[in-house]
């Protein structure tokens, strides 16, 4: 960005962050400081706030940094991941409307309450569902804070730029949730959702324009290496079975995670969810296919992965590397959108380009913040409502629980921030690429699927089946996660590698979970009879 | 907790069509059109667009048609108790 326009990103970013804090304050003034209001905005959200908050929670830095980063690494095959979005849209109505109706009838606030209530398991299932919520939300918050750091590093290069961006994102997000609760999260999500949708589309349009328009763009794309134009992609990761399971479970897992579940409770009516589902499926898939996915492909044209002799850049351990102008580590493919915008848009459009680039960069920040806020807010609800109230202080007042929730938001934010900064400073950053860490988090929340389907549509499962299924699912995911080798070394290495190559981790967990749930439910029913 | 009524014929057809779009679009069905990157004669583009991208757009069209039909014909405006808020 030229010197003349270098102030633009700073100005827009400061205005945006200030606006979020104002929203937090206004929401606080409208609230009545009780738990249902703090966590569910009085269960009275209309369709456009609901649609945008569901979209903003669903799409995070995964959409604006992770997805173009993955297309930049693996090529056009990852564009097909967009087909998970209409499925998620359908889930908003099919699952959401029943969750909302039952939640409203019984006054539920968290997923654990409904599941524990249905299976009559006030301790084991409630704790297990809360644990799964924590296992989902924590990595997702970590990813968003990490995205704030990546963005800052690219926007404002200099010493400690990563740390400054990560701290800024974490602290501002923490403050407006603590001040305004769900109302504040939802209203900031409206602005962030609009920025996100605009940013995704503008990103795609910008890259096509940089390459000379649609015809020149696709002519250049057609000349990419064959691996970039076919499955399983450059790194060989996206076999159709892997893509299918990741798409299906990413969409459903993301829709039954605690923050979305609470948005269903907060919707004013089923009509609100019906409209939200349609908007979600149409608008977001369009943004994916015609927006960010084109950024990754254009990125491969502008910053090729192969050198003049057609060889890929690799690390010593054989991992693919991005173009040197994009990054020098295997987890830096995620920076492609920021690099393209920063280096090419102001050059192409002058002051207007600088303004657009700044807006899209703020949209990335918005994407990260909108997911971090929803997850932090949901995590606070899980810990106060499913653990603090039933097991630690049953006599706590609603007001006290709301304040404990605020304290927990501060603790979790600071812990996640510390993790991001420590991981960043370690020699081999264990947090890796956004998409990979995001899919691991989703794998945990997907484990709620068998119980949810049974509870809403089938009604044949038992408490023992539900508990056993969840335990098996979580153990399988832990076995396939990067954490198991840290504890167990190279034991089962071959088995883990073979399993991970076949289908997505969440699908393995779900298979074990469902089988156990069905078998144990059938067995316990038989014993009871 | 009450279990919802049996799905209608249209709901079943739309469900099958949607599942098919997932299996074909981003699943094993992709093998039908996926060009082999090692084959020098493989065709990677159609009408100037990557064939995989076009494949995805086609199945997105099917998904969109299914969702629009469900929205207008199946998804109810009222909640389970029949009250419209």
Coordinates of C-alpha atoms in Angstrom, one line a residue:
Chain A
X1 CA 0.0 0.0 0.0
X2 CA 1.4 3.4 -0.9
X3 CA 2.6 5.9 1.7
X4 CA -0.3 8.2 0.9
X5 CA -3.0 5.6 1.7
X6 CA -1.1 3.8 4.5
X7 CA -3.3 5.5 7.1
X8 CA -6.5 4.0 5.7
X9 CA -6.4 0.5 7.4
X10 CA -5.5 2.0 10.7
X11 CA -8.4 4.6 10.5
X12 CA -11.0 2.0 9.4
X13 CA -9.8 -0.5 12.0
X14 CA -10.0 2.0 14.9
X15 CA -13.4 3.2 13.8
X16 CA -14.6 -0.4 13.6
X17 CA -13.3 -1.4 17.0
X18 CA -14.7 1.8 18.6
X19 CA -18.1 1.0 17.1
X20 CA -18.1 -2.5 18.6
X21 CA -17.5 -1.1 22.1
X22 CA -20.3 1.4 21.6
X23 CA -22.6 -1.5 20.6
X24 CA -21.5 -3.3 23.8
X25 CA -22.4 -0.3 25.9
X26 CA -25.8 0.3 24.2
X27 CA -26.7 -3.4 24.6
X28 CA -25.8 -3.1 28.3
X29 CA -28.2 -0.2 28.7
X30 CA -31.0 -2.2 27.2
X31 CA -30.4 -5.3 29.2
X32 CA -32.1 -6.1 32.6
X33 CA -29.0 -8.0 33.8
X34 CA -30.5 -11.4 34.3
X35 CA -29.3 -14.7 32.9
X36 CA -31.8 -15.3 30.1
X37 CA -31.4 -11.7 28.9
X38 CA -27.6 -11.9 29.0
X39 CA -27.4 -15.3 27.3
X40 CA -30.4 -15.3 25.0
X41 CA -31.4 -11.6 24.4
X42 CA -34.8 -12.3 26.0
X43 CA -35.6 -15.0 23.3
X44 CA -36.9 -12.3 21.0
X45 CA -34.5 -12.0 18.1
X46 CA -36.0 -11.2 14.7
X47 CA -35.1 -12.8 11.3
X48 CA -32.4 -10.5 10.0
X49 CA -30.5 -10.3 13.3
X50 CA -30.8 -14.1 13.6
X51 CA -29.8 -14.8 10.0
X52 CA -26.7 -12.5 10.3
X53 CA -25.6 -13.8 13.7
X54 CA -25.9 -17.4 12.6
X55 CA -23.9 -16.6 9.5
X56 CA -21.3 -14.6 11.3
X57 CA -20.9 -17.4 13.9
X58 CA -20.7 -20.1 11.2
X59 CA -18.1 -18.2 9.2
X60 CA -15.0 -17.2 10.9
X61 CA -11.4 -16.7 9.8
X62 CA -11.9 -20.2 8.4
X63 CA -13.9 -18.5 5.6
X64 CA -11.7 -15.5 4.8
X65 CA -8.3 -16.8 5.6
X66 CA -8.6 -20.6 5.9
X67 CA -10.6 -21.4 2.8
X68 CA -8.6 -19.3 0.3
X69 CA -5.5 -20.6 2.0
X70 CA -6.6 -24.1 1.4
X71 CA -7.5 -23.5 -2.2
X72 CA -4.1 -21.7 -2.6
X73 CA -2.4 -24.8 -1.3
X74 CA -4.5 -27.6 -2.8
X75 CA -6.2 -26.1 -5.8
X76 CA -9.7 -26.1 -7.1
X77 CA -10.8 -29.3 -5.4
X78 CA -11.3 -27.4 -2.1
X79 CA -13.8 -25.1 -3.8
X80 CA -16.2 -28.1 -3.6
X81 CA -16.1 -27.8 0.2
X82 CA -18.6 -24.9 -0.4
X83 CA -21.3 -27.6 -0.9
X84 CA -21.4 -28.0 2.9
X85 CA -23.0 -24.6 3.2
X86 CA -26.5 -25.4 1.8
X87 CA -26.6 -28.4 4.1
X88 CA -25.8 -26.2 7.1
X89 CA -28.5 -23.8 5.9
X90 CA -31.1 -26.7 5.8
X91 CA -30.0 -27.7 9.3
X92 CA -30.8 -24.2 10.6
X93 CA -34.5 -24.9 9.9
X94 CA -34.7 -28.7 10.3
X95 CA -32.8 -28.9 13.6
X96 CA -33.1 -25.3 14.7
X97 CA -36.9 -25.0 14.7
X98 CA -37.4 -28.1 16.9
X99 CA -34.6 -27.1 19.2
X100 CA -36.2 -23.6 19.5
X101 CA -39.7 -24.9 20.2
X102 CA -38.5 -27.4 22.9
X103 CA -36.1 -24.8 24.4
X104 CA -38.8 -22.2 24.7
X105 CA -41.3 -24.6 26.2
X106 CA -38.9 -25.7 28.9
X107 CA -36.9 -22.5 29.4
X108 CA -33.6 -24.1 28.4
X109 CA -30.5 -22.0 28.1
X110 CA -27.8 -24.4 27.0
X111 CA -27.6 -27.6 24.9
X112 CA -26.6 -29.6 27.9
X113 CA -29.8 -28.7 29.7
X114 CA -32.0 -30.0 26.9
X115 CA -30.0 -33.2 26.4
X116 CA -29.7 -34.0 30.1
X117 CA -33.4 -33.2 30.5
X118 CA -34.4 -35.6 27.7
X119 CA -32.2 -38.5 28.8
X120 CA -32.9 -37.8 32.5
X121 CA -29.1 -37.6 33.2
X122 CA -28.5 -34.4 35.3
X123 CA -24.9 -35.2 36.1
X124 CA -23.1 -37.5 33.5
X125 CA -24.6 -36.2 30.3
X126 CA -24.8 -32.6 31.4
X127 CA -21.0 -32.7 32.2
X128 CA -20.2 -34.6 29.0
X129 CA -22.1 -32.2 26.8
X130 CA -20.4 -29.2 28.6
X131 CA -17.0 -30.9 28.1
X132 CA -17.7 -31.3 24.3
X133 CA -18.8 -27.7 24.2
X134 CA -15.5 -26.7 25.8
X135 CA -13.5 -28.9 23.4
X136 CA -15.2 -27.2 20.5
X137 CA -15.2 -23.6 21.6
X138 CA -11.6 -23.4 22.9
X139 CA -9.8 -24.3 19.7
X140 CA -12.2 -22.1 17.8
X141 CA -11.5 -19.1 19.9
X142 CA -7.7 -19.9 19.6
X143 CA -8.0 -19.9 15.8
X144 CA -9.7 -16.5 15.7
X145 CA -7.1 -14.9 18.0
X146 CA -4.4 -16.4 15.8
X147 CA -6.1 -14.9 12.7
X148 CA -6.0 -11.5 14.4
X149 CA -2.3 -11.9 14.7
X150 CA -1.8 -13.1 11.1
X151 CA -3.8 -10.1 9.8
X152 CA -1.9 -7.6 11.9
X153 CA 1.4 -9.0 10.8
X154 CA 0.4 -8.4 7.2
X155 CA -1.3 -5.1 7.7
X156 CA 1.2 -3.4 10.0
X157 CA 4.6 -5.2 9.6
X158 CA 7.0 -4.5 12.4
X159 CA 8.2 -5.9 15.6
X160 CA 5.5 -7.7 17.6
X161 CA 2.9 -7.1 15.0
X162 CA 1.4 -10.6 15.4
X163 CA 1.2 -10.2 19.2
X164 CA -0.4 -6.7 19.0
X165 CA -3.1 -7.9 16.6
X166 CA -3.9 -11.0 18.7
X167 CA -4.1 -8.9 21.9
X168 CA -6.3 -6.2 20.3
X169 CA -8.7 -8.7 18.9
X170 CA -8.9 -10.7 22.1
X171 CA -9.3 -7.7 24.4
X172 CA -11.9 -5.8 22.4
X173 CA -14.0 -8.9 21.8
X174 CA -13.8 -9.8 25.5
X175 CA -14.9 -6.3 26.6
X176 CA -18.0 -6.0 24.4
X177 CA -19.3 -9.5 25.3
X178 CA -18.7 -8.8 29.0
X179 CA -20.5 -5.5 28.8
X180 CA -23.5 -6.4 26.6
X181 CA -23.9 -10.2 26.5
X182 CA -26.0 -11.9 23.7
X183 CA -27.6 -8.7 22.6
X184 CA -24.2 -7.1 22.1
X185 CA -22.8 -10.3 20.4
X186 CA -25.8 -10.4 18.0
X187 CA -25.8 -6.8 17.1
X188 CA -22.1 -6.7 16.5
X189 CA -22.6 -9.9 14.5
X190 CA -25.0 -8.0 12.2
X191 CA -22.3 -5.5 11.3
X192 CA -19.7 -8.2 11.2
X193 CA -21.9 -10.5 9.1
X194 CA -22.5 -7.7 6.5
X195 CA -18.8 -7.0 6.5
X196 CA -18.1 -10.7 6.1
X197 CA -20.4 -11.2 3.2
X198 CA -19.2 -8.0 1.5
X199 CA -15.6 -9.0 2.2
X200 CA -15.9 -12.5 0.8
X201 CA -17.5 -11.3 -2.5
X202 CA -15.2 -8.2 -2.8
X203 CA -12.2 -10.5 -2.3
X204 CA -13.2 -12.7 -5.2
X205 CA -14.1 -9.7 -7.5
X206 CA -10.8 -8.0 -6.6
X207 CA -8.6 -11.0 -7.5
X208 CA -10.5 -11.5 -10.8
X209 CA -10.0 -7.8 -11.6
X210 CA -6.3 -7.9 -10.7
X211 CA -5.8 -10.7 -13.2
X212 CA -7.6 -8.7 -16.0
X213 CA -11.3 -9.8 -15.7
X214 CA -13.1 -13.2 -15.8
X215 CA -11.8 -14.4 -19.2
X216 CA -8.1 -13.6 -18.4
X217 CA -8.6 -15.0 -14.9
X218 CA -9.8 -18.4 -16.0
X219 CA -7.3 -18.5 -18.9
X220 CA -4.5 -18.1 -16.3
X221 CA -6.1 -20.6 -14.0
X222 CA -6.3 -23.2 -16.8
X223 CA -2.5 -23.1 -17.1
X224 CA -2.0 -24.0 -13.4
X225 CA -0.2 -27.3 -12.7
X226 CA -2.5 -30.4 -13.2
X227 CA -2.5 -31.2 -9.5
X228 CA -4.1 -27.8 -8.8
X229 CA -7.0 -28.6 -11.2
X230 CA -7.9 -32.1 -9.9
X231 CA -8.5 -34.1 -6.8
X232 CA -6.9 -34.9 -4.4
X233 CA -5.1 -31.6 -4.8
X234 CA -1.5 -30.5 -4.6
X235 CA -0.8 -31.9 -1.1
X236 CA -2.8 -35.1 -1.9
X237 CA -5.1 -34.5 1.1
X238 CA -8.5 -34.1 -0.4
X239 CA -9.5 -37.5 -1.7
X240 CA -13.3 -37.4 -2.5
X241 CA -14.2 -39.5 0.6
X242 CA -12.2 -37.1 2.8
X243 CA -13.8 -34.1 1.2
X244 CA -17.3 -35.6 1.5
X245 CA -17.0 -36.5 5.2
X246 CA -15.3 -33.2 6.1
X247 CA -18.1 -31.3 4.2
X248 CA -21.0 -33.1 5.8
X249 CA -19.7 -33.1 9.3
X250 CA -18.3 -29.5 9.1
X251 CA -21.7 -28.3 8.3
X252 CA -23.7 -30.3 10.8
X253 CA -21.1 -30.1 13.5
X254 CA -21.0 -26.3 13.2
X255 CA -24.7 -26.1 13.4
X256 CA -25.1 -28.1 16.6
X257 CA -22.2 -26.4 18.4
X258 CA -23.3 -24.6 21.6
X259 CA -23.2 -21.0 20.2
X260 CA -25.6 -21.9 17.3
X261 CA -27.8 -24.0 19.6
X262 CA -28.3 -20.9 21.8
X263 CA -29.1 -18.8 18.7
X264 CA -31.9 -21.2 17.9
X265 CA -33.2 -20.7 21.5
X266 CA -33.0 -16.9 21.0
X267 CA -35.0 -16.8 17.8
X268 CA -38.4 -15.2 18.2
X269 CA -40.3 -17.8 16.0
X270 CA -39.9 -20.7 13.7
X271 CA -40.6 -18.3 10.8
X272 CA -37.4 -16.5 11.8
X273 CA -35.4 -19.7 11.5
X274 CA -37.1 -20.6 8.2
X275 CA -36.1 -17.3 6.6
X276 CA -32.6 -17.5 8.2
X277 CA -32.1 -20.9 6.7
X278 CA -32.9 -19.7 3.2
X279 CA -30.7 -16.6 3.4
X280 CA -27.9 -18.6 4.8
X281 CA -27.9 -21.3 2.1
X282 CA -28.2 -18.8 -0.8
X283 CA -26.0 -15.9 0.3
X284 CA -23.1 -17.7 1.9
X285 CA -22.7 -20.4 -0.7
X286 CA -22.6 -17.7 -3.4
X287 CA -20.0 -15.8 -1.4
X288 CA -17.9 -19.0 -1.2
X289 CA -18.1 -20.1 -4.8
X290 CA -17.8 -16.7 -6.4
X291 CA -15.8 -15.0 -3.7
X292 CA -13.1 -16.4 -1.5
X293 CA -12.5 -19.6 -3.5
X294 CA -11.5 -17.5 -6.5
X295 CA -8.9 -15.8 -4.3
X296 CA -7.1 -19.0 -3.7
X297 CA -7.0 -19.9 -7.4
X298 CA -5.9 -16.3 -8.3
X299 CA -3.3 -16.7 -5.6
X300 CA -1.8 -19.7 -7.3
X301 CA -1.5 -17.7 -10.5
X302 CA 0.1 -14.6 -8.9
X303 CA 2.3 -16.5 -6.4
X304 CA 3.0 -19.9 -8.0
X305 CA 3.8 -22.9 -5.8
X306 CA 6.1 -24.3 -8.4
X307 CA 9.4 -22.8 -9.5
X308 CA 10.6 -22.3 -13.1
X309 CA 11.5 -25.9 -13.5
X310 CA 8.1 -27.1 -12.3
X311 CA 9.2 -28.3 -8.8
X312 CA 7.3 -27.6 -5.7
X313 CA 8.9 -25.8 -2.7
X314 CA 9.2 -28.2 0.2
X315 CA 10.5 -28.3 3.7
X316 CA 13.2 -30.8 4.7
X317 CA 10.4 -33.0 6.1
X318 CA 8.6 -33.0 2.7
X319 CA 5.8 -30.5 3.6
X320 CA 4.6 -28.1 0.9
X321 CA 5.6 -24.5 1.2
X322 CA 3.9 -21.3 -0.2
X323 CA 5.6 -18.9 -2.6
X324 CA 8.3 -17.0 -0.7
X325 CA 6.4 -13.7 -1.0
X326 CA 3.4 -15.3 0.9
X327 CA 5.3 -17.1 3.7
X328 CA 8.1 -19.4 4.6
X329 CA 6.4 -22.0 6.6
X330 CA 3.8 -24.7 5.8
X331 CA 1.1 -23.0 7.9
X332 CA 1.4 -19.7 6.1
X333 CA -0.8 -20.5 3.1
X334 CA -3.6 -18.8 5.1
X335 CA -2.0 -15.4 4.3
X336 CA -2.8 -15.4 0.6
X337 CA -5.8 -13.1 0.7
X338 CA -4.0 -10.5 2.7
X339 CA -0.9 -10.6 0.6
X340 CA -2.9 -10.3 -2.7
X341 CA -5.0 -7.4 -1.5
X342 CA -2.1 -5.5 0.1
X343 CA 0.2 -5.9 -2.9
X344 CA -2.1 -5.6 -5.9
X345 CA -5.4 -3.8 -5.2
X346 CA -4.0 -0.3 -4.4
X347 CA -1.8 -0.6 -7.5
X348 CA -4.8 -1.5 -9.6
X349 CA -7.4 1.0 -8.3
X350 CA -5.4 3.7 -6.6
X351 CA -7.1 5.3 -3.5
X352 CA -10.3 3.3 -4.2
X353 CA -8.2 0.1 -4.2
X354 CA -6.6 1.1 -0.9
X355 CA -10.0 1.8 0.6
X356 CA -11.4 -1.6 -0.6
X357 CA -8.3 -3.4 0.6
X358 CA -8.7 -1.8 4.0
X359 CA -12.4 -2.8 4.1
X360 CA -11.7 -6.4 3.2
X361 CA -8.9 -6.6 5.8
X362 CA -11.3 -5.2 8.4
X363 CA -13.9 -7.9 7.2
X364 CA -11.3 -10.5 8.1
X365 CA -11.0 -9.1 11.5
X366 CA -14.8 -9.0 11.7
X367 CA -15.0 -12.7 10.7
X368 CA -12.6 -13.7 13.4
X369 CA -14.2 -11.5 16.1
X370 CA -17.8 -12.6 15.3
X371 CA -16.9 -16.3 15.8
X372 CA -14.7 -15.6 18.9
X373 CA -17.4 -13.6 20.6
X374 CA -20.2 -16.2 20.0
X375 CA -18.0 -19.0 21.2
X376 CA -16.7 -17.1 24.3
X377 CA -20.3 -16.1 25.1
X378 CA -21.5 -19.7 24.7
X379 CA -18.6 -21.1 26.7
X380 CA -19.5 -18.8 29.6
X381 CA -23.1 -20.0 29.5
X382 CA -22.0 -23.7 29.5
X383 CA -19.6 -23.2 32.4
X384 CA -22.0 -21.1 34.6
X385 CA -25.2 -22.9 33.8
X386 CA -24.1 -26.5 33.4
X387 CA -21.3 -26.6 36.0
X388 CA -21.2 -23.6 38.4
X389 CA -25.0 -23.6 39.2
X390 CA -25.7 -27.3 39.5
X391 CA -22.4 -28.5 41.0
X392 CA -20.7 -25.5 42.7
X393 CA -23.2 -23.0 43.9
X394 CA -26.8 -24.1 43.5
X395 CA -28.0 -21.1 45.5
X396 CA -26.3 -18.5 43.3
X397 CA -28.7 -15.8 42.1
X398 CA -29.2 -15.1 38.4
X399 CA -27.4 -11.9 38.8
X400 CA -24.4 -13.6 40.4
X401 CA -24.3 -16.2 37.7
X402 CA -24.3 -13.5 35.0
X403 CA -21.3 -11.9 36.7
X404 CA -19.5 -15.2 37.1
X405 CA -20.0 -15.7 33.4
X406 CA -18.4 -12.4 32.7
X407 CA -15.4 -13.4 34.8
X408 CA -15.1 -16.7 33.0
X409 CA -15.1 -14.9 29.6
X410 CA -12.1 -12.9 30.8
X411 CA -10.2 -16.0 32.1
X412 CA -10.8 -18.0 28.9
X413 CA -9.9 -15.1 26.6
X414 CA -6.6 -14.5 28.4
X415 CA -5.8 -18.3 28.5
X416 CA -6.5 -18.6 24.7
X417 CA -4.4 -15.5 24.0
X418 CA -1.5 -16.9 26.0
X419 CA -1.7 -20.2 24.1
X420 CA -1.6 -18.4 20.7
X421 CA 1.4 -16.3 21.7
X422 CA 3.3 -19.2 23.3
X423 CA 2.6 -21.5 20.3
X424 CA 3.8 -18.7 18.0
X425 CA 7.1 -18.4 19.8
X426 CA 7.8 -22.2 19.9
X427 CA 10.1 -23.6 17.2
X428 CA 7.4 -25.8 15.5
X429 CA 4.1 -23.9 16.0
X430 CA 1.7 -26.8 16.9
X431 CA -1.5 -24.8 16.0
X432 CA -0.9 -25.3 12.3
X433 CA -3.3 -24.2 9.5
X434 CA -6.7 -22.7 10.3
X435 CA -8.7 -25.3 8.4
X436 CA -7.0 -28.3 10.0
X437 CA -7.5 -27.0 13.5
X438 CA -11.0 -25.9 12.7
X439 CA -12.0 -29.4 11.5
X440 CA -10.6 -30.9 14.7
X441 CA -12.8 -28.6 16.8
X442 CA -15.8 -29.4 14.6
X443 CA -15.1 -33.1 15.0
X444 CA -15.8 -32.7 18.8
X445 CA -19.1 -30.9 18.3
X446 CA -20.2 -33.4 15.7
X447 CA -20.4 -36.0 18.5
X448 CA -23.6 -34.4 19.7
X449 CA -25.3 -35.4 16.4
X450 CA -26.6 -38.9 17.3
X451 CA -28.2 -37.6 20.5
X452 CA -29.6 -34.6 18.8
X453 CA -31.2 -36.7 16.0
X454 CA -32.5 -39.2 18.5
X455 CA -33.9 -36.6 20.8
X456 CA -35.6 -34.5 18.1
X457 CA -36.8 -37.2 15.6
X458 CA -36.5 -40.8 16.8
X459 CA -36.8 -41.1 20.6
X460 CA -35.4 -44.6 20.9
X461 CA -32.1 -44.0 22.7
X462 CA -31.4 -44.5 26.4
X463 CA -29.3 -42.6 28.9
X464 CA -26.6 -45.3 29.1
X465 CA -26.4 -45.4 25.3
X466 CA -26.1 -41.7 25.1
X467 CA -23.3 -41.5 27.7
X468 CA -21.4 -44.5 26.2
X469 CA -21.7 -43.1 22.6
X470 CA -20.3 -39.7 23.6
X471 CA -17.4 -41.2 25.5
X472 CA -16.4 -43.5 22.6
X473 CA -16.7 -40.6 20.1
X474 CA -14.5 -38.3 22.2
X475 CA -11.9 -41.0 22.8
X476 CA -11.7 -41.8 19.0
X477 CA -11.2 -38.1 18.2
X478 CA -8.6 -37.7 20.9
X479 CA -6.8 -40.8 19.5
X480 CA -6.7 -39.3 16.0
X481 CA -5.8 -35.7 17.2
X482 CA -2.3 -34.3 17.3
X483 CA -2.5 -34.5 21.2
X484 CA -2.3 -38.3 21.3
X485 CA 1.1 -38.6 19.7
X486 CA 2.3 -36.0 22.2
X487 CA 1.4 -38.3 25.0
X488 CA 1.9 -41.7 23.5
X489 CA 4.8 -41.1 21.1
X490 CA 4.9 -43.2 18.0
X491 CA 2.6 -46.0 19.3
X492 CA -0.2 -46.8 16.7
X493 CA 1.4 -44.3 14.3
X494 CA 0.7 -46.5 11.2
X495 CA -2.9 -47.1 12.2
X496 CA -3.5 -43.4 12.9
X497 CA -2.0 -42.3 9.6
X498 CA -4.0 -44.9 7.7
X499 CA -7.3 -43.9 9.4
X500 CA -6.7 -40.2 8.9
X501 CA -6.1 -40.7 5.1
X502 CA -9.4 -42.5 4.7
X503 CA -12.0 -40.2 6.1
X504 CA -12.3 -37.1 8.3
X505 CA -11.5 -37.5 12.0
X506 CA -15.1 -36.4 13.0
X507 CA -16.5 -39.1 10.8
X508 CA -14.5 -41.8 12.6
X509 CA -15.7 -40.5 16.0
X510 CA -19.2 -40.3 14.8
X511 CA -19.2 -43.9 13.4
X512 CA -17.9 -45.2 16.8
X513 CA -20.3 -43.0 18.7
X514 CA -23.4 -43.9 16.7
X515 CA -22.7 -47.6 16.8
X516 CA -22.1 -47.6 20.6
X517 CA -25.2 -45.4 21.1
X518 CA -27.4 -47.8 19.1
X519 CA -26.0 -51.0 20.6
X520 CA -26.0 -49.9 24.2
X521 CA -29.4 -48.3 23.9
X522 CA -30.8 -51.6 22.5
X523 CA -29.1 -53.6 25.2
X524 CA -30.2 -51.4 28.1
X525 CA -33.8 -51.4 26.8
X526 CA -33.8 -55.1 26.6
X527 CA -32.4 -55.5 30.1
X528 CA -35.1 -53.1 31.4
X529 CA -37.8 -55.1 29.8
Chain B
X1 CA -40.7 -34.8 23.8
X2 CA -43.0 -35.4 20.9
X3 CA -41.7 -37.1 17.8
X4 CA -42.6 -35.3 14.5
X5 CA -45.1 -36.7 12.0
X6 CA -43.9 -38.9 9.2
X7 CA -42.3 -37.0 6.3
X8 CA -44.3 -36.5 3.1
X9 CA -43.4 -38.0 -0.3
X10 CA -42.1 -34.7 -1.5
X11 CA -39.9 -34.4 1.7
X12 CA -38.4 -37.8 0.9
X13 CA -37.7 -37.0 -2.7
X14 CA -36.1 -33.7 -1.7
X15 CA -34.0 -35.5 0.9
X16 CA -32.8 -38.1 -1.5
X17 CA -31.9 -35.4 -4.1
X18 CA -30.0 -33.4 -1.6
X19 CA -28.1 -36.4 -0.4
X20 CA -27.3 -37.3 -4.0
X21 CA -26.0 -33.8 -4.6
X22 CA -23.6 -34.2 -1.6
X23 CA -22.4 -37.6 -2.7
X24 CA -21.9 -36.6 -6.3
X25 CA -20.7 -33.0 -5.8
X26 CA -18.2 -33.3 -3.0
X27 CA -18.1 -37.0 -2.5
X28 CA -17.2 -40.2 -4.3
X29 CA -19.2 -39.1 -7.4
X30 CA -16.4 -36.6 -8.1
X31 CA -14.4 -39.6 -9.4
X32 CA -16.7 -39.7 -12.4
X33 CA -15.2 -36.5 -13.8
X34 CA -12.0 -36.0 -11.9
X35 CA -9.1 -35.7 -14.4
X36 CA -6.0 -37.8 -13.6
X37 CA -3.2 -35.3 -13.1
X38 CA -0.6 -37.8 -14.2
X39 CA -2.3 -38.4 -17.6
X40 CA -0.9 -36.0 -20.2
X41 CA -4.1 -36.3 -22.3
X42 CA -6.5 -35.5 -19.4
X43 CA -9.0 -32.6 -19.9
X44 CA -8.9 -30.2 -17.0
X45 CA -11.2 -27.4 -18.3
X46 CA -14.5 -27.2 -20.1
X47 CA -15.4 -23.9 -21.8
X48 CA -12.4 -22.3 -20.1
X49 CA -13.5 -23.2 -16.6
X50 CA -11.9 -25.9 -14.4
X51 CA -14.1 -29.0 -14.8
X52 CA -14.2 -29.6 -11.0
X53 CA -15.4 -26.0 -10.4
X54 CA -18.2 -26.5 -13.0
X55 CA -19.2 -29.8 -11.3
X56 CA -19.5 -28.0 -8.0
X57 CA -21.6 -25.2 -9.4
X58 CA -24.0 -27.8 -11.1
X59 CA -24.6 -29.6 -7.8
X60 CA -25.0 -26.3 -6.0
X61 CA -27.8 -25.5 -8.4
X62 CA -29.5 -28.7 -7.5
X63 CA -29.1 -28.0 -3.7
X64 CA -30.5 -24.5 -4.2
X65 CA -33.6 -25.9 -6.1
X66 CA -34.2 -28.4 -3.3
X67 CA -33.9 -25.7 -0.6
X68 CA -36.2 -23.3 -2.4
X69 CA -38.8 -26.1 -2.9
X70 CA -38.6 -27.1 0.8
X71 CA -38.9 -23.5 1.8
X72 CA -42.0 -22.8 -0.1
X73 CA -43.8 -26.2 0.2
X74 CA -42.6 -28.0 3.3
X75 CA -41.0 -25.8 5.9
X76 CA -43.7 -24.5 8.2
X77 CA -44.1 -21.0 9.4
X78 CA -45.6 -22.1 12.6
X79 CA -44.0 -23.9 15.6
X80 CA -44.8 -27.5 16.6
X81 CA -47.8 -26.4 18.8
X82 CA -49.3 -24.6 15.8
X83 CA -48.8 -21.1 17.1
X84 CA -47.4 -18.5 14.7
X85 CA -45.3 -15.9 16.5

